[in-house]
Amino acid sequence: MYNTIMPLFLIVCVILIACVMMQPAKNDNDAMSALTGGAGDLFSRRKARGFEAVMQIATTIFGALFFILALALVYVSSH
């Protein structure tokens, strides 16, 4: 079982890294953003569209798979 979960885990790791790296940057170039660290945009209601929405969904899915496979690896290796 460990020999099937570990390669899946490594593949999910690489895909998750790629998903995070491919997300578009949110550039805020105003002076207030530099002082507050962009905290004003924390609760803004801007819906992601197109490529950004797809990347957010893919990152969420692969993040959940990463967590589930990590827990499965811990369980399998301890028993």
CSV table of N, CA, C and O in Angstrom, one decimal:
chain,number,residue,atom,x,y,z
A,1,MET,N,0.8,-1.2,0.0
A,1,MET,CA,0.0,0.0,0.0
A,1,MET,C,0.9,1.3,0.0
A,1,MET,O,0.6,2.2,-0.7
A,2,TYR,N,1.9,1.2,0.8
A,2,TYR,CA,2.9,2.4,0.9
A,2,TYR,C,3.5,2.6,-0.5
A,2,TYR,O,3.6,3.8,-0.9
A,3,ASN,N,3.8,1.6,-1.3
A,3,ASN,CA,4.4,1.7,-2.6
A,3,ASN,C,3.5,2.3,-3.6
A,3,ASN,O,3.9,2.8,-4.7
A,4,THR,N,2.2,2.3,-3.4
A,4,THR,CA,1.3,3.0,-4.3
A,4,THR,C,0.9,4.4,-3.9
A,4,THR,O,0.7,5.3,-4.8
A,5,ILE,N,0.9,4.6,-2.6
A,5,ILE,CA,0.6,6.0,-2.1
A,5,ILE,C,1.7,7.0,-2.3
A,5,ILE,O,1.5,8.1,-2.7
A,6,MET,N,2.9,6.5,-2.1
A,6,MET,CA,4.1,7.4,-2.2
A,6,MET,C,4.3,8.0,-3.6
A,6,MET,O,4.5,9.3,-3.7
A,7,PRO,N,4.2,7.3,-4.7
A,7,PRO,CA,4.3,7.9,-6.0
A,7,PRO,C,3.2,8.9,-6.3
A,7,PRO,O,3.4,10.0,-6.8
A,8,LEU,N,2.0,8.5,-5.8
A,8,LEU,CA,0.9,9.5,-6.0
A,8,LEU,C,1.1,10.8,-5.2
A,8,LEU,O,0.8,11.9,-5.7
A,9,PHE,N,1.6,10.6,-4.0
A,9,PHE,CA,1.9,11.8,-3.2
A,9,PHE,C,3.0,12.7,-3.8
A,9,PHE,O,2.8,13.9,-3.8
A,10,LEU,N,4.0,12.1,-4.4
A,10,LEU,CA,5.0,12.9,-5.1
A,10,LEU,C,4.5,13.6,-6.3
A,10,LEU,O,4.8,14.8,-6.6
A,11,ILE,N,3.6,12.9,-7.1
A,11,ILE,CA,3.0,13.6,-8.2
A,11,ILE,C,2.1,14.7,-7.8
A,11,ILE,O,2.2,15.8,-8.4
A,12,VAL,N,1.3,14.5,-6.8
A,12,VAL,CA,0.5,15.6,-6.3
A,12,VAL,C,1.3,16.8,-5.8
A,12,VAL,O,1.0,17.9,-6.0
A,13,CYS,N,2.4,16.5,-5.1
A,13,CYS,CA,3.3,17.5,-4.6
A,13,CYS,C,3.8,18.4,-5.8
A,13,CYS,O,3.8,19.6,-5.7
A,14,VAL,N,4.3,17.8,-6.9
A,14,VAL,CA,4.8,18.5,-8.0
A,14,VAL,C,3.7,19.3,-8.7
A,14,VAL,O,3.9,20.5,-9.0
A,15,ILE,N,2.5,18.7,-8.8
A,15,ILE,CA,1.4,19.5,-9.4
A,15,ILE,C,0.9,20.6,-8.5
A,15,ILE,O,0.6,21.7,-9.0
A,16,LEU,N,0.9,20.4,-7.2
A,16,LEU,CA,0.5,21.5,-6.3
A,16,LEU,C,1.5,22.7,-6.4
A,16,LEU,O,1.1,23.8,-6.4
A,17,ILE,N,2.8,22.4,-6.5
A,17,ILE,CA,3.8,23.4,-6.6
A,17,ILE,C,3.6,24.2,-7.9
A,17,ILE,O,3.6,25.4,-8.0
A,18,ALA,N,3.3,23.5,-9.0
A,18,ALA,CA,3.1,24.1,-10.3
A,18,ALA,C,1.8,25.0,-10.2
A,18,ALA,O,1.8,26.1,-10.8
A,19,CYS,N,0.7,24.5,-9.6
A,19,CYS,CA,-0.5,25.3,-9.5
A,19,CYS,C,-0.3,26.6,-8.7
A,19,CYS,O,-0.8,27.6,-9.1
A,20,VAL,N,0.5,26.5,-7.6
A,20,VAL,CA,0.8,27.7,-6.8
A,20,VAL,C,1.6,28.7,-7.6
A,20,VAL,O,1.4,29.9,-7.6
A,21,MET,N,2.6,28.2,-8.3
A,21,MET,CA,3.5,29.1,-9.1
A,21,MET,C,2.8,29.7,-10.3
A,21,MET,O,3.2,30.8,-10.7
A,22,MET,N,1.8,29.0,-10.8
A,22,MET,CA,1.1,29.6,-12.0
A,22,MET,C,0.0,30.6,-11.7
A,22,MET,O,-0.6,31.2,-12.6
A,23,GLN,N,-0.3,30.7,-10.4
A,23,GLN,CA,-1.4,31.7,-10.1
A,23,GLN,C,-0.9,33.1,-10.4
A,23,GLN,O,0.2,33.5,-10.1
A,24,PRO,N,-1.8,33.9,-11.0
A,24,PRO,CA,-1.5,35.3,-11.3
A,24,PRO,C,-1.2,36.1,-10.1
A,24,PRO,O,-1.8,35.9,-9.0
A,25,ALA,N,-0.2,37.0,-10.2
A,25,ALA,CA,0.1,37.9,-9.1
A,25,ALA,C,-0.9,39.0,-8.9
A,25,ALA,O,-1.5,39.5,-9.9
A,26,LYS,N,-1.2,39.4,-7.7
A,26,LYS,CA,-2.1,40.5,-7.4
A,26,LYS,C,-1.3,41.7,-7.1
A,26,LYS,O,-0.8,41.9,-6.0
A,27,ASN,N,-1.0,42.5,-8.1
A,27,ASN,CA,-0.1,43.7,-7.9
A,27,ASN,C,-1.0,44.9,-7.4
A,27,ASN,O,-1.9,45.3,-8.1
A,28,ASP,N,-0.6,45.4,-6.2
A,28,ASP,CA,-1.2,46.6,-5.7
A,28,ASP,C,0.0,47.6,-5.5
A,28,ASP,O,0.8,47.4,-4.7
A,29,ASN,N,0.0,48.6,-6.4
A,29,ASN,CA,1.2,49.5,-6.4
A,29,ASN,C,0.9,50.8,-5.7
A,29,ASN,O,1.7,51.7,-5.9
A,30,ASP,N,-0.1,50.9,-5.0
A,30,ASP,CA,-0.3,52.2,-4.3
A,30,ASP,C,0.4,52.3,-3.0
A,30,ASP,O,0.8,51.2,-2.4
A,31,ALA,N,0.6,53.5,-2.5
A,31,ALA,CA,1.4,53.7,-1.3
A,31,ALA,C,0.8,53.1,0.0
A,31,ALA,O,1.5,52.6,0.9
A,32,MET,N,-0.5,53.2,0.1
A,32,MET,CA,-1.2,52.7,1.3
A,32,MET,C,-1.0,51.1,1.4
A,32,MET,O,-0.9,50.6,2.5
A,33,SER,N,-1.0,50.5,0.3
A,33,SER,CA,-0.8,49.0,0.3
A,33,SER,C,0.6,48.7,0.8
A,33,SER,O,0.7,47.7,1.5
A,34,ALA,N,1.5,49.5,0.5
A,34,ALA,CA,2.9,49.2,1.0
A,34,ALA,C,3.0,49.4,2.5
A,34,ALA,O,3.7,48.7,3.1
A,35,LEU,N,2.2,50.4,3.0
A,35,LEU,CA,2.3,50.6,4.5
A,35,LEU,C,1.5,49.6,5.3
A,35,LEU,O,1.9,49.2,6.3
A,36,THR,N,0.3,49.2,4.7
A,36,THR,CA,-0.5,48.3,5.5
A,36,THR,C,-0.3,46.8,5.1
A,36,THR,O,-0.9,46.0,5.7
A,37,GLY,N,0.5,46.6,4.1
A,37,GLY,CA,0.7,45.2,3.7
A,37,GLY,C,-0.5,44.6,2.9
A,37,GLY,O,-0.6,43.4,2.7
A,38,GLY,N,-1.3,45.5,2.3
A,38,GLY,CA,-2.4,45.0,1.5
A,38,GLY,C,-3.6,44.5,2.3
A,38,GLY,O,-4.4,43.7,1.8
A,39,ALA,N,-3.7,44.8,3.6
A,39,ALA,CA,-4.7,44.3,4.4
A,39,ALA,C,-6.1,44.8,4.0
A,39,ALA,O,-7.1,44.2,4.3
A,40,GLY,N,-6.2,45.9,3.3
A,40,GLY,CA,-7.5,46.4,2.8
A,40,GLY,C,-8.1,45.5,1.8
A,40,GLY,O,-9.3,45.5,1.7
A,41,ASP,N,-7.3,44.8,1.1
A,41,ASP,CA,-7.9,43.9,0.1
A,41,ASP,C,-8.2,42.5,0.7
A,41,ASP,O,-8.7,41.6,-0.1
A,42,LEU,N,-8.0,42.3,1.9
A,42,LEU,CA,-8.3,41.0,2.5
A,42,LEU,C,-9.7,40.6,2.5
A,42,LEU,O,-10.0,39.4,2.1
A,43,PHE,N,-10.6,41.5,2.7
A,43,PHE,CA,-12.0,41.2,2.7
A,43,PHE,C,-12.8,41.7,1.5
A,43,PHE,O,-14.0,41.8,1.5
A,44,SER,N,-12.1,42.1,0.5
A,44,SER,CA,-12.7,42.7,-0.7
A,44,SER,C,-13.4,41.5,-1.5
A,44,SER,O,-12.9,40.4,-1.5
A,45,ARG,N,-14.6,41.8,-2.0
A,45,ARG,CA,-15.4,40.8,-2.7
A,45,ARG,C,-15.1,40.9,-4.2
A,45,ARG,O,-15.9,41.5,-5.0
A,46,ARG,N,-14.0,40.4,-4.7
A,46,ARG,CA,-13.7,40.4,-6.1
A,46,ARG,C,-13.7,39.0,-6.5
A,46,ARG,O,-12.8,38.2,-6.1
A,47,LYS,N,-14.6,38.6,-7.4
A,47,LYS,CA,-14.7,37.2,-7.9
A,47,LYS,C,-13.6,36.9,-8.9
A,47,LYS,O,-13.5,37.7,-9.9
A,48,ALA,N,-13.0,35.8,-8.8
A,48,ALA,CA,-12.0,35.4,-9.7
A,48,ALA,C,-12.7,34.9,-11.0
A,48,ALA,O,-13.7,34.2,-11.0
A,49,ARG,N,-12.1,35.2,-12.1
A,49,ARG,CA,-12.7,34.8,-13.4
A,49,ARG,C,-11.6,34.2,-14.3
A,49,ARG,O,-10.5,34.5,-14.2
A,50,GLY,N,-12.1,33.3,-15.2
A,50,GLY,CA,-11.2,32.7,-16.2
A,50,GLY,C,-10.1,31.8,-15.6
A,50,GLY,O,-10.3,31.0,-14.8
A,51,PHE,N,-8.9,32.1,-16.0
A,51,PHE,CA,-7.7,31.4,-15.6
A,51,PHE,C,-7.5,31.4,-14.1
A,51,PHE,O,-7.1,30.4,-13.5
A,52,GLU,N,-7.7,32.6,-13.6
A,52,GLU,CA,-7.5,32.7,-12.1
A,52,GLU,C,-8.5,31.8,-11.3
A,52,GLU,O,-8.1,31.2,-10.3
A,53,ALA,N,-9.7,31.7,-11.8
A,53,ALA,CA,-10.7,30.8,-11.1
A,53,ALA,C,-10.3,29.4,-11.2
A,53,ALA,O,-10.4,28.6,-10.3
A,54,VAL,N,-9.8,29.0,-12.4
A,54,VAL,CA,-9.4,27.6,-12.6
A,54,VAL,C,-8.2,27.3,-11.7
A,54,VAL,O,-8.2,26.2,-11.1
A,55,MET,N,-7.3,28.2,-11.6
A,55,MET,CA,-6.1,27.9,-10.8
A,55,MET,C,-6.4,27.9,-9.3
A,55,MET,O,-5.8,27.1,-8.6
A,56,GLN,N,-7.4,28.7,-8.9
A,56,GLN,CA,-7.8,28.6,-7.5
A,56,GLN,C,-8.5,27.3,-7.2
A,56,GLN,O,-8.2,26.7,-6.1
A,57,ILE,N,-9.3,26.8,-8.1
A,57,ILE,CA,-10.0,25.5,-7.9
A,57,ILE,C,-9.0,24.4,-7.9
A,57,ILE,O,-9.0,23.5,-7.0
A,58,ALA,N,-8.0,24.4,-8.9
A,58,ALA,CA,-7.0,23.3,-9.0
A,58,ALA,C,-6.1,23.3,-7.7
A,58,ALA,O,-5.8,22.3,-7.2
A,59,THR,N,-5.8,24.5,-7.2
A,59,THR,CA,-4.9,24.6,-6.0
A,59,THR,C,-5.7,24.0,-4.8
A,59,THR,O,-5.1,23.3,-4.0
A,60,THR,N,-6.9,24.3,-4.7
A,60,THR,CA,-7.7,23.8,-3.6
A,60,THR,C,-7.8,22.3,-3.6
A,60,THR,O,-7.7,21.6,-2.6
A,61,ILE,N,-8.1,21.7,-4.8
A,61,ILE,CA,-8.2,20.3,-5.0
A,61,ILE,C,-6.9,19.6,-4.7
A,61,ILE,O,-6.9,18.6,-4.0
A,62,PHE,N,-5.8,20.1,-5.3
A,62,PHE,CA,-4.6,19.4,-5.1
A,62,PHE,C,-4.0,19.6,-3.6
A,62,PHE,O,-3.3,18.7,-3.1
A,63,GLY,N,-4.4,20.7,-3.0
A,63,GLY,CA,-4.1,20.9,-1.6
A,63,GLY,C,-4.8,19.9,-0.7
A,63,GLY,O,-4.2,19.3,0.2
A,64,ALA,N,-6.0,19.7,-1.0
A,64,ALA,CA,-6.8,18.7,-0.2
A,64,ALA,C,-6.3,17.3,-0.5
A,64,ALA,O,-6.1,16.5,0.5
A,65,LEU,N,-5.9,16.9,-1.7
A,65,LEU,CA,-5.3,15.6,-2.0
A,65,LEU,C,-4.0,15.5,-1.3
A,65,LEU,O,-3.7,14.4,-0.8
A,66,PHE,N,-3.2,16.5,-1.3
A,66,PHE,CA,-1.9,16.5,-0.6
A,66,PHE,C,-2.1,16.2,0.9
A,66,PHE,O,-1.4,15.3,1.5
A,67,PHE,N,-3.1,16.8,1.5
A,67,PHE,CA,-3.4,16.6,3.0
A,67,PHE,C,-3.9,15.2,3.2
A,67,PHE,O,-3.4,14.5,4.1
A,68,ILE,N,-4.8,14.7,2.4
A,68,ILE,CA,-5.3,13.3,2.5
A,68,ILE,C,-4.3,12.3,2.3
A,68,ILE,O,-4.2,11.3,3.1
A,69,LEU,N,-3.4,12.4,1.3
A,69,LEU,CA,-2.4,11.5,1.0
A,69,LEU,C,-1.3,11.5,2.1
A,69,LEU,O,-0.8,10.5,2.5
A,70,ALA,N,-1.0,12.7,2.7
A,70,ALA,CA,-0.1,12.7,3.8
A,70,ALA,C,-0.6,12.0,5.0
A,70,ALA,O,0.2,11.3,5.6
A,71,LEU,N,-1.8,12.2,5.3
A,71,LEU,CA,-2.4,11.4,6.4
A,71,LEU,C,-2.5,9.9,6.1
A,71,LEU,O,-2.2,9.1,7.0
A,72,ALA,N,-2.7,9.5,4.9
A,72,ALA,CA,-2.7,8.1,4.6
A,72,ALA,C,-1.3,7.5,4.7
A,72,ALA,O,-1.2,6.4,5.1
A,73,LEU,N,-0.3,8.3,4.3
A,73,LEU,CA,1.1,7.8,4.4
A,73,LEU,C,1.4,7.6,5.9
A,73,LEU,O,2.1,6.6,6.2
A,74,VAL,N,1.0,8.5,6.7
A,74,VAL,CA,1.3,8.4,8.1
A,74,VAL,C,0.6,7.2,8.7
A,74,VAL,O,1.2,6.4,9.5
A,75,TYR,N,-0.6,7.0,8.3
A,75,TYR,CA,-1.4,5.8,8.8
A,75,TYR,C,-0.8,4.5,8.4
A,75,TYR,O,-0.6,3.6,9.2
A,76,VAL,N,-0.4,4.4,7.1
A,76,VAL,CA,0.1,3.2,6.5
A,76,VAL,C,1.5,2.9,7.1
A,76,VAL,O,1.8,1.8,7.4
A,77,SER,N,2.3,3.9,7.3
A,77,SER,CA,3.7,3.7,7.8
A,77,SER,C,3.7,3.3,9.3
A,77,SER,O,4.6,2.7,9.7
A,78,SER,N,2.6,3.7,10.0
A,78,SER,CA,2.6,3.4,11.4
A,78,SER,C,2.0,2.0,11.7
A,78,SER,O,2.2,1.5,12.8
A,79,HIS,N,1.3,1.5,10.7
A,79,HIS,CA,0.7,0.1,11.0
A,79,HIS,C,1.4,-0.9,10.2
A,79,HIS,O,1.8,-0.9,9.2
